mmCIF file with all atom_site columns, C-alpha atoms in Angstrom:
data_model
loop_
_atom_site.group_PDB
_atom_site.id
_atom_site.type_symbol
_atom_site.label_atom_id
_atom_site.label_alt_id
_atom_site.label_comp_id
_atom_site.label_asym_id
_atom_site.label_entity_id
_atom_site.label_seq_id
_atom_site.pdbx_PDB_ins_code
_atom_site.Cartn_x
_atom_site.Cartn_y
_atom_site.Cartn_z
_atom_site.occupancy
_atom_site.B_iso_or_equiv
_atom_site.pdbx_formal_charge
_atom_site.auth_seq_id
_atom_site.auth_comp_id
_atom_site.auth_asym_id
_atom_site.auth_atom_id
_atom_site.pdbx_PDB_model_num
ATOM 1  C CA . UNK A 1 1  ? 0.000   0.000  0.000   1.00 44.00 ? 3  UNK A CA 1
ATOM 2  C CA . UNK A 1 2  ? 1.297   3.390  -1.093  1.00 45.00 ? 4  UNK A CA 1
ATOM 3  C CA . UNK A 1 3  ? -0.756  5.816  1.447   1.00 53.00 ? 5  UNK A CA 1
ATOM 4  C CA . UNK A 1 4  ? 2.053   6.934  4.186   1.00 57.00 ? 6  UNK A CA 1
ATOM 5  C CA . UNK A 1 5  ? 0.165   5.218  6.924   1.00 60.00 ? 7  UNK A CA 1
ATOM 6  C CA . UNK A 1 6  ? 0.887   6.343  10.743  1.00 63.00 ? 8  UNK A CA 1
ATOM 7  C CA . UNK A 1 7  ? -1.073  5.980  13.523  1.00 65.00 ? 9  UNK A CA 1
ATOM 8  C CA . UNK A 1 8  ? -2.238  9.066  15.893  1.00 73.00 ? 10 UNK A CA 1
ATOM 9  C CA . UNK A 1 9  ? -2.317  8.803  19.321  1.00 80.00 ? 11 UNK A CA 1
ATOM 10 C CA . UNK A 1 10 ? -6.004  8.434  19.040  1.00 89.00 ? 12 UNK A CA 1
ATOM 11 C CA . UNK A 1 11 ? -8.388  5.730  19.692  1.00 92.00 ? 13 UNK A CA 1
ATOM 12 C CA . UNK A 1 12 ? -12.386 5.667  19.025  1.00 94.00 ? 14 UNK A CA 1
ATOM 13 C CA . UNK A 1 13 ? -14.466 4.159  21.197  1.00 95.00 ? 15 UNK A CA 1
ATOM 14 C CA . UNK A 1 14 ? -17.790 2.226  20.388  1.00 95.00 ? 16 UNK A CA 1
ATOM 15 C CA . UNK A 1 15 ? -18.163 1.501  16.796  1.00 96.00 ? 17 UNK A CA 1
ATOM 16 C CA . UNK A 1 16 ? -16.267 4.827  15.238  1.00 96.00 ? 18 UNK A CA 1
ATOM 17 C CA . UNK A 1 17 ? -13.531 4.704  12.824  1.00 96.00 ? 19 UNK A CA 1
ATOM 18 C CA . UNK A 1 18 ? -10.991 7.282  12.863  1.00 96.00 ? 20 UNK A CA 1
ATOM 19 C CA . UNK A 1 19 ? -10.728 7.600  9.201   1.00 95.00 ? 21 UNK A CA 1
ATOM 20 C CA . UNK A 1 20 ? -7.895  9.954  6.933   1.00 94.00 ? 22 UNK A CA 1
ATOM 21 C CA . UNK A 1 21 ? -9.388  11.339 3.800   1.00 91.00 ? 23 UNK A CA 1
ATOM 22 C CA . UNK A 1 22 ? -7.802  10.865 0.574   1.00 86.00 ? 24 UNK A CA 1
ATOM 23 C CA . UNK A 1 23 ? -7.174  14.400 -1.428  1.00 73.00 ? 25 UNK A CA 1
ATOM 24 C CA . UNK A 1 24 ? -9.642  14.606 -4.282  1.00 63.00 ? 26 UNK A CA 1
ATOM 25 C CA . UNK A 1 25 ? -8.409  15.080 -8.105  1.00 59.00 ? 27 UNK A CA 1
ATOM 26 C CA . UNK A 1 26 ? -6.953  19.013 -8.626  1.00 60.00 ? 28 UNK A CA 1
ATOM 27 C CA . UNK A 1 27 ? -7.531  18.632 -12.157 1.00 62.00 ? 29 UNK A CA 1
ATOM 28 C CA . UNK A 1 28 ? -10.812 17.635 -13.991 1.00 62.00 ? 30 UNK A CA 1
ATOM 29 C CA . UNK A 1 29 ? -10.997 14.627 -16.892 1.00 68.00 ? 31 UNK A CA 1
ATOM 30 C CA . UNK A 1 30 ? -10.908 17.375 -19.222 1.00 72.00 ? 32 UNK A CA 1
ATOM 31 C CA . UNK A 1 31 ? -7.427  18.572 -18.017 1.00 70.00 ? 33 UNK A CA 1
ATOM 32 C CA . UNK A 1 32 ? -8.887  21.443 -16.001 1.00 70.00 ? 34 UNK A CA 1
ATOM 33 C CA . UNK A 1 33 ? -7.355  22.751 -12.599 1.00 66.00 ? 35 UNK A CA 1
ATOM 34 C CA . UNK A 1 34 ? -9.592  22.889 -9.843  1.00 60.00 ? 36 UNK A CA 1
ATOM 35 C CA . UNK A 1 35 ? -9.362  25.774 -7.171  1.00 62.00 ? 37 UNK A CA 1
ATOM 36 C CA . UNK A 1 36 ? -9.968  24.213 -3.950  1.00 56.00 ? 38 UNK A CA 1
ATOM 37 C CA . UNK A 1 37 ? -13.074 26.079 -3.779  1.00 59.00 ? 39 UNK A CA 1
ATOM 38 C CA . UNK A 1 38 ? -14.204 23.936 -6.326  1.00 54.00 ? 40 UNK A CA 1
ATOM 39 C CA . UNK A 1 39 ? -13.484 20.776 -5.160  1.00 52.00 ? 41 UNK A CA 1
ATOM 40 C CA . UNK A 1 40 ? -15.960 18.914 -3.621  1.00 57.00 ? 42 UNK A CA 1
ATOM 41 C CA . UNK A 1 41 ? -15.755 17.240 0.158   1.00 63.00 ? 43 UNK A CA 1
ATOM 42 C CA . UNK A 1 42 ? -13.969 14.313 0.006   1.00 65.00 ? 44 UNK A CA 1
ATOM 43 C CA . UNK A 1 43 ? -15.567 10.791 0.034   1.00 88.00 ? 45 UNK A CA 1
ATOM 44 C CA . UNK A 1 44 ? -13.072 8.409  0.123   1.00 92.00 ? 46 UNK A CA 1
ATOM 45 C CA . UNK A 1 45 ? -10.551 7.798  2.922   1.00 94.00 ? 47 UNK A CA 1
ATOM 46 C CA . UNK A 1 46 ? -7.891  5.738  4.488   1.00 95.00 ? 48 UNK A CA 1
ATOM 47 C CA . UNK A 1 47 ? -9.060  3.859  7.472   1.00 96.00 ? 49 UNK A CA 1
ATOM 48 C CA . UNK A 1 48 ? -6.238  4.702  10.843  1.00 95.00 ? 50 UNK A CA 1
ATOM 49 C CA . UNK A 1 49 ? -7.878  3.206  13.982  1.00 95.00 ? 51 UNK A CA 1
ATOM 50 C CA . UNK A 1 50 ? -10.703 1.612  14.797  1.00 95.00 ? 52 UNK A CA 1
ATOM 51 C CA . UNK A 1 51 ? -12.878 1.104  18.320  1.00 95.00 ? 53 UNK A CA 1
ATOM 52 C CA . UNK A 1 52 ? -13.452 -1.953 20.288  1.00 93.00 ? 54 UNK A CA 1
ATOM 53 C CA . UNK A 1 53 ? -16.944 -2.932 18.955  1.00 93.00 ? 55 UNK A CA 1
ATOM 54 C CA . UNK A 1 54 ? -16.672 -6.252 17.698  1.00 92.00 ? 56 UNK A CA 1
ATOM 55 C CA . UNK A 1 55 ? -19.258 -5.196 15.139  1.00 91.00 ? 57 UNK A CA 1
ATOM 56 C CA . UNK A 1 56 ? -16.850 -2.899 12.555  1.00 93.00 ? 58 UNK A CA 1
ATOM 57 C CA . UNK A 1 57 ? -16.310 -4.299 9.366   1.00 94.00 ? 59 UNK A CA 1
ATOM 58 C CA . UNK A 1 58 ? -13.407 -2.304 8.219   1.00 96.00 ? 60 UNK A CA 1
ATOM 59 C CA . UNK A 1 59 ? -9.663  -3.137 9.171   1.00 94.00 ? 61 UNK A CA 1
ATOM 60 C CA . UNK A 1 60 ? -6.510  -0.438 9.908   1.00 94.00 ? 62 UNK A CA 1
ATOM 61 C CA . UNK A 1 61 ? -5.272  0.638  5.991   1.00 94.00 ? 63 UNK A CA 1
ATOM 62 C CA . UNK A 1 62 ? -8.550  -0.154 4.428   1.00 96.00 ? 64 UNK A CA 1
ATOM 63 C CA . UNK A 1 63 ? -9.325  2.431  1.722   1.00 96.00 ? 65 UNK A CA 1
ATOM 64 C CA . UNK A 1 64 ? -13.018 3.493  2.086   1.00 96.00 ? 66 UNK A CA 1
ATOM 65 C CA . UNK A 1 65 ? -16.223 5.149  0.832   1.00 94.00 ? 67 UNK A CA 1
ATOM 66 C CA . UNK A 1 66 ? -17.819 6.752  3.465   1.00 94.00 ? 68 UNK A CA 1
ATOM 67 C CA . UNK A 1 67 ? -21.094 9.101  3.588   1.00 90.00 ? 69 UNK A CA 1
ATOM 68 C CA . UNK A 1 68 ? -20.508 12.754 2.211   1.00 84.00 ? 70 UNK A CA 1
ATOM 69 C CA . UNK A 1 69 ? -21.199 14.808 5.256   1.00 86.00 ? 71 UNK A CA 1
ATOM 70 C CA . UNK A 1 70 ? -20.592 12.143 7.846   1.00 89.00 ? 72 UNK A CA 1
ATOM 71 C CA . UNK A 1 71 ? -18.150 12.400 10.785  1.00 92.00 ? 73 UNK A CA 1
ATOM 72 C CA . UNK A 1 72 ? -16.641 14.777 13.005  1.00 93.00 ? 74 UNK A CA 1
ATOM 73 C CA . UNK A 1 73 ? -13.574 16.510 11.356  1.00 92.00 ? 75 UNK A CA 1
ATOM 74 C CA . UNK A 1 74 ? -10.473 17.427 13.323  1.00 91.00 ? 76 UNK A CA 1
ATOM 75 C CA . UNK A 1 75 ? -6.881  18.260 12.973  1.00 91.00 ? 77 UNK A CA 1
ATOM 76 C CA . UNK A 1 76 ? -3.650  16.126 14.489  1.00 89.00 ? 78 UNK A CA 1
ATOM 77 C CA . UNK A 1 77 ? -0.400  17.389 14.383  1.00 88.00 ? 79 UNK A CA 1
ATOM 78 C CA . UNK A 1 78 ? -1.233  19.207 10.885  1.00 88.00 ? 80 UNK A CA 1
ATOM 79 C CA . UNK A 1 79 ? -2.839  16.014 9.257   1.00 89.00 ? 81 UNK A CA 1
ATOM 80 C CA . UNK A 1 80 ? -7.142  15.697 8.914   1.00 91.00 ? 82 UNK A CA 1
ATOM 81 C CA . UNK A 1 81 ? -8.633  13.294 10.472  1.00 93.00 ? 83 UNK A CA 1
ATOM 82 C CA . UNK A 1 82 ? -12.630 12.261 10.665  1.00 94.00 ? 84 UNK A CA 1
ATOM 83 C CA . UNK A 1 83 ? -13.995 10.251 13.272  1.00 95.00 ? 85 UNK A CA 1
ATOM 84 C CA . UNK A 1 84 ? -17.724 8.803  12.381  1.00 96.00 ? 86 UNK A CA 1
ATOM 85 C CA . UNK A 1 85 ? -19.380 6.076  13.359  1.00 96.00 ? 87 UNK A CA 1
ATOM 86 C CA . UNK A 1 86 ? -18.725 2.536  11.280  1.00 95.00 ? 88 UNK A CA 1
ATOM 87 C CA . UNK A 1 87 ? -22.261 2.257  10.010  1.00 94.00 ? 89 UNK A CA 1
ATOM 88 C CA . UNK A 1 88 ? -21.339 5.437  7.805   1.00 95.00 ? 90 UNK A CA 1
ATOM 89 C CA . UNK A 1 89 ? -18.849 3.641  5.762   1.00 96.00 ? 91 UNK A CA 1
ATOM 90 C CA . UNK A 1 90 ? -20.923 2.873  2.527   1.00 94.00 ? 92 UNK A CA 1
ATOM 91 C CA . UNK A 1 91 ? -18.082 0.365  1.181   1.00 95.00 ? 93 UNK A CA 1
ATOM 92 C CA . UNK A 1 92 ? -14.565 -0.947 0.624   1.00 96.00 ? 94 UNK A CA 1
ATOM 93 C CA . UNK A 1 93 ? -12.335 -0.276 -2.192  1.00 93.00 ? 95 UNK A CA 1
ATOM 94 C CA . UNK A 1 94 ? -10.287 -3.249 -3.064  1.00 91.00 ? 96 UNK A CA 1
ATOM 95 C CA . UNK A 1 95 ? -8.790  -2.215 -6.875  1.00 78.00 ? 97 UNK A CA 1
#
C-alpha cells in the first residue's frame, strides 16, 4: 500500500472509525485545474484506527467510501482526520 500510513495517538471508542481522507483530483478529466473552492468534500478515505466494537467491518489501511457529510472533522499534528461512526462507511475499495 502506497498511502504513508501512521497511527495518531487516538483511539475511538464504540463503533467509530478514525478515518484519513484521501485528497480529491486538482484537475478535472478534461485537463482542467480545480481551485480548492471547487473541489468537492472528500468521500473516500484511508481507514487509521478503529474502536473496540466487535461489530466494525473495516480493518486499519482499508481504503473506504464513506457518507458525504458524515463524521466529526479534526486536525492532528497538521494532518485531517474524521472520526464517524462505522455504520457510515458505505463500502470498501479493493482495486
Amino acid at each position: 500500500m502506497s498511502e504513508n500510513l501512521v497511527t495518531p495517538p487516538i483511539q475511538p471508542l464504540g463503533s467509530r472509525v478514525l478515518v484519513r481522507p484521501l485528497d480529491q483530483e486538482a484537475r478535472t478529466a478534461s485537463g482542467i485545474l480545480l481551485p480548492e473552492t471547487a473541489k468537492e468534500k472528500p468521500q473516500t478515505g484511508l481507514v487509521v484506527a478503529v474502536g473496540d466494537d466487535d461489530e466494525i467491518k473495516v480493518q486499519v489501511g482499508d481504503k473506504v467510501i464513506f457518507a458525504k457529510y458524515s463524521g466529526t472533522e479534526f486536525r492532528h499534528d497538521g494532518t485531517e482526520y474524521l472520526i464517524m461512526e462505522a455504520s457510515d462507511i458505505l463500502a470498501k475499495i479493493t482495486a
